[in-house]
CSV table of C-alpha atoms in Angstrom, one decimal:
chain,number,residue,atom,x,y,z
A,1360,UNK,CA,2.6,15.1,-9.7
A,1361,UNK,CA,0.1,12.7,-8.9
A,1362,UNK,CA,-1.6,12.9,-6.0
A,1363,UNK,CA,-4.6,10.8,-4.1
A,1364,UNK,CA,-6.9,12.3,-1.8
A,1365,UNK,CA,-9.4,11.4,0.8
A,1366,UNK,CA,-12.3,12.0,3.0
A,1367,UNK,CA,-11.0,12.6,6.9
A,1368,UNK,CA,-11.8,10.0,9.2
A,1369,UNK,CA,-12.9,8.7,11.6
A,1370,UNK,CA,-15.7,7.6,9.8
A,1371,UNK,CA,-18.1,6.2,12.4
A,1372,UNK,CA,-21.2,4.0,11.3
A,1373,UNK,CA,-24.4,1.7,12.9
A,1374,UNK,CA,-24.1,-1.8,12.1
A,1375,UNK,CA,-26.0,-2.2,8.7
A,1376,UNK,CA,-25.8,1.6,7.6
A,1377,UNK,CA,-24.9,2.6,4.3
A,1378,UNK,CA,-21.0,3.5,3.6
A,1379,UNK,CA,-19.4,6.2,1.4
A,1380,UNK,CA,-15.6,7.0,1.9
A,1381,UNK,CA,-14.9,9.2,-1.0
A,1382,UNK,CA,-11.3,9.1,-3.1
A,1383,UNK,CA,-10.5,11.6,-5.6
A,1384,UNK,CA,-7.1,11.8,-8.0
A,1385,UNK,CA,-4.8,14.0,-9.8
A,1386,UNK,CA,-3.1,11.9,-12.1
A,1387,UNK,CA,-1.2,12.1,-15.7
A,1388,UNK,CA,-1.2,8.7,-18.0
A,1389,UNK,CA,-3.7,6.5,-17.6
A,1390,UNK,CA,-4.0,5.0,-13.5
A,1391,UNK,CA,-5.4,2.1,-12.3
A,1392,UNK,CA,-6.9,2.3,-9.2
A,1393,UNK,CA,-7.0,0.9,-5.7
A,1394,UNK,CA,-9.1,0.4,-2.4
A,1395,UNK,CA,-6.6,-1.4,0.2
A,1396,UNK,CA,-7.9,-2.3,3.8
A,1397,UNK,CA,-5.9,-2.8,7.1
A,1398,UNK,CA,-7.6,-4.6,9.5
A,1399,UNK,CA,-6.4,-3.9,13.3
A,1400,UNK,CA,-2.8,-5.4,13.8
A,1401,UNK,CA,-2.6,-6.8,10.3
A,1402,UNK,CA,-0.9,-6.0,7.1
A,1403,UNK,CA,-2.5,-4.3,4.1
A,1404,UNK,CA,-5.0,-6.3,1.5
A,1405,UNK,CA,-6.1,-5.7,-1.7
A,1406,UNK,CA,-9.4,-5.1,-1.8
A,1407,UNK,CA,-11.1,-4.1,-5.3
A,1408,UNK,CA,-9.5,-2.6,-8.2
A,1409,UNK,CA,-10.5,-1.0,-11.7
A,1410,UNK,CA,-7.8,-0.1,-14.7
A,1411,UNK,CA,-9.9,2.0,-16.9
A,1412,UNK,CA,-12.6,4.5,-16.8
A,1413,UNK,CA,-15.9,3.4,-16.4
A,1414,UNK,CA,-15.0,0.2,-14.8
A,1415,UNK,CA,-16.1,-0.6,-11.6
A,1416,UNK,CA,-14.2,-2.6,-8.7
A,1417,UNK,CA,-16.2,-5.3,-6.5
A,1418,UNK,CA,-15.6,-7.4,-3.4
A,1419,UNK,CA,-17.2,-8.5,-0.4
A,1420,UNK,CA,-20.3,-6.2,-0.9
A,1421,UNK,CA,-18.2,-3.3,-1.5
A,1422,UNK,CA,-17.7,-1.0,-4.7
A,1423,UNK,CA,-15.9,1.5,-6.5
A,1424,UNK,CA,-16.4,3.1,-10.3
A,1425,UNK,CA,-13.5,4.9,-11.8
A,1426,UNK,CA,-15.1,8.1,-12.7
A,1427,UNK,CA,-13.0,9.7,-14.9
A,1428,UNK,CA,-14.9,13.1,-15.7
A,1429,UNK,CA,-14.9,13.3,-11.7
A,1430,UNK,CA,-11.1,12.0,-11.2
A,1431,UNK,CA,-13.3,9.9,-8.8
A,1432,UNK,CA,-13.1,6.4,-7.3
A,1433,UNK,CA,-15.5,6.5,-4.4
A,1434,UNK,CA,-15.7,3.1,-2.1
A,1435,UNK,CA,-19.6,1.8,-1.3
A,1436,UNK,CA,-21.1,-0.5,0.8
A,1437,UNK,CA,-25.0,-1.0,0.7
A,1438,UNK,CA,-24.6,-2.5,4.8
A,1439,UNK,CA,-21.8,-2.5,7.0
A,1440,UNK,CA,-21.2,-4.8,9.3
A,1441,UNK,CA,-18.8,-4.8,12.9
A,1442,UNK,CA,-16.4,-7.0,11.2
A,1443,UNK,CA,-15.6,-3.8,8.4
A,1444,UNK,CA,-14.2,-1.6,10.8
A,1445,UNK,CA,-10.7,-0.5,9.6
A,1446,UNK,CA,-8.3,1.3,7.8
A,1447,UNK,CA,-9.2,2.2,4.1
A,1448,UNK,CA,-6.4,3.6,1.7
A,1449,UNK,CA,-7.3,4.9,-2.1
A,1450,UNK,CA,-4.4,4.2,-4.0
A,1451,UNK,CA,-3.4,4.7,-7.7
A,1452,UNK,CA,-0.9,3.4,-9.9
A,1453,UNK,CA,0.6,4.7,-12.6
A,1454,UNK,CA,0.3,3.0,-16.1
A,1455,UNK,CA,1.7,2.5,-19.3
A,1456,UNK,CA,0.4,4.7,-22.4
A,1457,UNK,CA,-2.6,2.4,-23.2
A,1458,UNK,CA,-2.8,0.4,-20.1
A,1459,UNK,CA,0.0,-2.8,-21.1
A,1460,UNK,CA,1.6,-2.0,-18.3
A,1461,UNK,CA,2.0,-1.3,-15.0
A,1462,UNK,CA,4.3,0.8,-13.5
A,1463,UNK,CA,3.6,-0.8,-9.9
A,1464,UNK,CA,4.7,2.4,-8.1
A,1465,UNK,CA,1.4,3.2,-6.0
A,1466,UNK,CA,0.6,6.0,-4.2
A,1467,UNK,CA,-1.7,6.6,-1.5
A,1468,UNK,CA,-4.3,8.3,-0.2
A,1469,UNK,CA,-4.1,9.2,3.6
A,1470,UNK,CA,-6.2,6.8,5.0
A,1471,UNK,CA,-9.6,6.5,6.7
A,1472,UNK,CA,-10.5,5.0,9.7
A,1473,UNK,CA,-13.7,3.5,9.8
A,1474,UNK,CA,-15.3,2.2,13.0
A,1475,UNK,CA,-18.3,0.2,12.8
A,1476,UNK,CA,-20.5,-0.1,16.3
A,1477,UNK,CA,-23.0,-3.0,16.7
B,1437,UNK,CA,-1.5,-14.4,-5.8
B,1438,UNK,CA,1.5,-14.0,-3.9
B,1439,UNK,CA,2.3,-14.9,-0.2
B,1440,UNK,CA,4.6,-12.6,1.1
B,1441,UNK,CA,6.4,-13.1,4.5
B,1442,UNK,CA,9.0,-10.3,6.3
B,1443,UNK,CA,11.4,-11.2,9.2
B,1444,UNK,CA,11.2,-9.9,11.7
B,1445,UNK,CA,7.7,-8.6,12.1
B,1446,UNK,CA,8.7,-6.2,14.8
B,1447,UNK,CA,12.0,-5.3,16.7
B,1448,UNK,CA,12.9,-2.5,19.0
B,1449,UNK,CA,16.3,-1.1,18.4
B,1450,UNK,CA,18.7,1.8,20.1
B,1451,UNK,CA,19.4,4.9,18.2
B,1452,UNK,CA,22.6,4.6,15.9
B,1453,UNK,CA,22.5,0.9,14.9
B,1454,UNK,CA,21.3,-0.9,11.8
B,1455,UNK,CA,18.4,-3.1,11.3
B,1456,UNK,CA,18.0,-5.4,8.2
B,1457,UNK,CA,14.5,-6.6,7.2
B,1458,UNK,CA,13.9,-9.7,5.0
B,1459,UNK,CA,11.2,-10.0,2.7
B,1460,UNK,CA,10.1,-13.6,1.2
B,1461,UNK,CA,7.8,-14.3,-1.7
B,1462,UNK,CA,7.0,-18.0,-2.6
B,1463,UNK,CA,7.1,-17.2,-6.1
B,1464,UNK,CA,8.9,-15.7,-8.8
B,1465,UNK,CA,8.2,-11.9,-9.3
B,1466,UNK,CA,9.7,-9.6,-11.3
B,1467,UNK,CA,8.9,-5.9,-9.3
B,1468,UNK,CA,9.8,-5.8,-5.5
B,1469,UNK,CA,8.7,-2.6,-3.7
B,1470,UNK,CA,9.3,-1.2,0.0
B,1471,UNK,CA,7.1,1.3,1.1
B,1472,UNK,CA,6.8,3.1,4.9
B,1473,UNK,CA,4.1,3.7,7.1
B,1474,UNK,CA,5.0,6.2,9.3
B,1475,UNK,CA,3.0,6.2,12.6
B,1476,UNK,CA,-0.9,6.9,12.0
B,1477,UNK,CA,0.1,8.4,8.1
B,1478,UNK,CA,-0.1,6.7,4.9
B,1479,UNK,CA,2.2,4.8,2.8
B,1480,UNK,CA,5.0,6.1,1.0
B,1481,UNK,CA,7.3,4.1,-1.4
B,1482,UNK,CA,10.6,3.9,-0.4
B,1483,UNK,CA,12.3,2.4,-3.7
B,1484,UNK,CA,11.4,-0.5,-6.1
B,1485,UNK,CA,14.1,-3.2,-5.7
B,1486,UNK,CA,15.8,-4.5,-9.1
B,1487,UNK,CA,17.2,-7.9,-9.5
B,1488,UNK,CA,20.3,-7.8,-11.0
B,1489,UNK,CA,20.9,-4.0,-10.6
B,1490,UNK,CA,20.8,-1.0,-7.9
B,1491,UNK,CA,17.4,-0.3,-6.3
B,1492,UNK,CA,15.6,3.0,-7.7
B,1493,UNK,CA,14.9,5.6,-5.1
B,1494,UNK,CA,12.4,7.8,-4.8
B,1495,UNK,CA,12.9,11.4,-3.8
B,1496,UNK,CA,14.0,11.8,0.1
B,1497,UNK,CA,15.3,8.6,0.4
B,1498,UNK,CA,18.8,7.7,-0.3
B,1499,UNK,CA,21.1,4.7,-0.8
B,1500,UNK,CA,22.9,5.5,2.2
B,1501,UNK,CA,20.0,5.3,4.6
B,1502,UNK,CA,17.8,2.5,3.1
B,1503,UNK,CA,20.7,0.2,1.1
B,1504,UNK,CA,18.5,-2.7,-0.6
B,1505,UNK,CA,19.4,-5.6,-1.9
B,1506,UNK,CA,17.4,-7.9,-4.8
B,1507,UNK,CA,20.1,-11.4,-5.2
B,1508,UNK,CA,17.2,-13.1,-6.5
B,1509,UNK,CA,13.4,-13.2,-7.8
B,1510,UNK,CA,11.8,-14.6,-4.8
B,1511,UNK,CA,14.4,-12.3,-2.0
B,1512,UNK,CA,14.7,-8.7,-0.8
B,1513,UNK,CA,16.3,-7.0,2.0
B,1514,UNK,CA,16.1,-3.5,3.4
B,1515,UNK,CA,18.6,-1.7,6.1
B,1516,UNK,CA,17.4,1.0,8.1
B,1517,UNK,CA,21.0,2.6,8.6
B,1518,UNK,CA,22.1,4.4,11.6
B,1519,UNK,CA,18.5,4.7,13.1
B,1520,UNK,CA,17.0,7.6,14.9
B,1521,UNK,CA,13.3,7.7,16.2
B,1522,UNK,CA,12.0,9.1,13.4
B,1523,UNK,CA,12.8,5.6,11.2
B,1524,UNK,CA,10.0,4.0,13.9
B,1525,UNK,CA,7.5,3.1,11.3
B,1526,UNK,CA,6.2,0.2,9.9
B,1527,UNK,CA,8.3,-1.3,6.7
B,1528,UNK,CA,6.5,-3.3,4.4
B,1529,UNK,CA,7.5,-5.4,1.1
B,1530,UNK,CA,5.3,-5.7,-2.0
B,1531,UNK,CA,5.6,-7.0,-5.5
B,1532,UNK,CA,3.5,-6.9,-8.5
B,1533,UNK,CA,1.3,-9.8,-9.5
B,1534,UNK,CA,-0.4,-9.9,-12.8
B,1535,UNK,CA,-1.0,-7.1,-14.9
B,1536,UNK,CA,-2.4,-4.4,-12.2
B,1537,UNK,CA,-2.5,-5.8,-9.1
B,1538,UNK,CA,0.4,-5.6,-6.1
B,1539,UNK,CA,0.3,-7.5,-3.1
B,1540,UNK,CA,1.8,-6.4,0.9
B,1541,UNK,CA,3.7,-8.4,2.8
B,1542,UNK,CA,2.4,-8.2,6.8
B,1543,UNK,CA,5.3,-5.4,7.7
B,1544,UNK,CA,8.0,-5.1,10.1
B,1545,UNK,CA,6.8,-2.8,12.7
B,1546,UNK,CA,10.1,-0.7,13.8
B,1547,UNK,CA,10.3,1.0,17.0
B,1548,UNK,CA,13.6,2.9,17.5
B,1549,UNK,CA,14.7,4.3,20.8
């Protein structure tokens, strides 16, 4: 079945250091994929997406390129700041044969906490 | 994109009873979703709520545990049935918008005792 996998956390950084979190998938059809974030105490926000290979996700400095030779989808950011640390979940979602639809089911990767110190 | 609310946002309950959380959206969508976060683990998808029709379960989670209800485009329920601790998790809504993308509601966080 389809599956999402991530690096362990905690992932701890300096203020202004460069971030990798790295996703990988095992998926059939063609998935779109996901970066969510949870901030402390709050709910879960979209935070950059791509729907086809090659394409690459953006959004408040950070990034992600659907790799799909790699089954990658890897989440940058050139500098973090304090304000960044969090909870970040790779997701995919299944969709349609050719991409004109989505199935909306997602699934999830396991998370990584990422702490930020000034 | 959607606004999505959920009463309550948390509630401590006894072992045994029933809990029913609402989930708002202030506009019409067609796919509803409740997912779980159990404590310090990931999402998992619970079932999509249908309008119209039974909600679709996925595999280890039945009707008689989580009944759902969909009466209308902008409305869901869920019902965390005859509750032991292991139910303490956070429940939240979501629903499709657009083509790809699906937005959370802020969760009901569920402690059971």
């Amino acid at each position: 079945g389809n599956s999402v996998t991530q690096m362990e956390g905690p992932v701890t950084l300096s203020e202004e250091a460069f971030l990798t979190i790295n996703c990988t998938y095992t998926a059939t059809g063609y998935p779109s994929l996901f970066w969510y974030v949870q901030y402390p105490g709050e709910g879960l926000q979209l935070l950059l997406k791509a729907t086809k290979a090659d394409d690459k996700g953006s959004n408040k400095g950070f990034e992600a390129t659907y790799r799909k030779e790699t089954t990658s989808f890897h989440l940058e950011k050139g500098s973090v700041q304090v304000s960044d640390s969090a909870v970040y979940f790779c997701a995919l979602s299944e969709n349609s044969m050719g991409g004109s639809s989505n199935t909306g089911k997602l699934i999830f990767g396991q998370g990584t906490t990422l702490q930020v110190k000034p | 994109s959607a606004v999505i609310s959920q009463k309550p946002s948390r509630d401590i309950c006894q072992r045994g009873t029933s809990l029913t959380i609402q989930c708002q959206v202030d506009s019409q969508v067609t796919m509803m979703f409740w997912y779980r976060q159990q404590p310090g683990q990931s999402l998992t998808l619970i079932a999509t709520a249908n309008q119209g029709s039974e909600a679709t379960y996925e595999s280890g989670f039945v009707i008689d545990k989580f009944p759902i209800s969909r009466p209308n485009l902008t409305f869901s329920t869920l019902t965390v049935s005859n509750m032991s601790p292991e139910d303490s998790s956070i429940y939240l809504c979501s629903v499709t918008w657009g083509k790809y993308e699906q937005y959370f509601g802020p969760g009901t966080r569920l402690t059971v005792t």
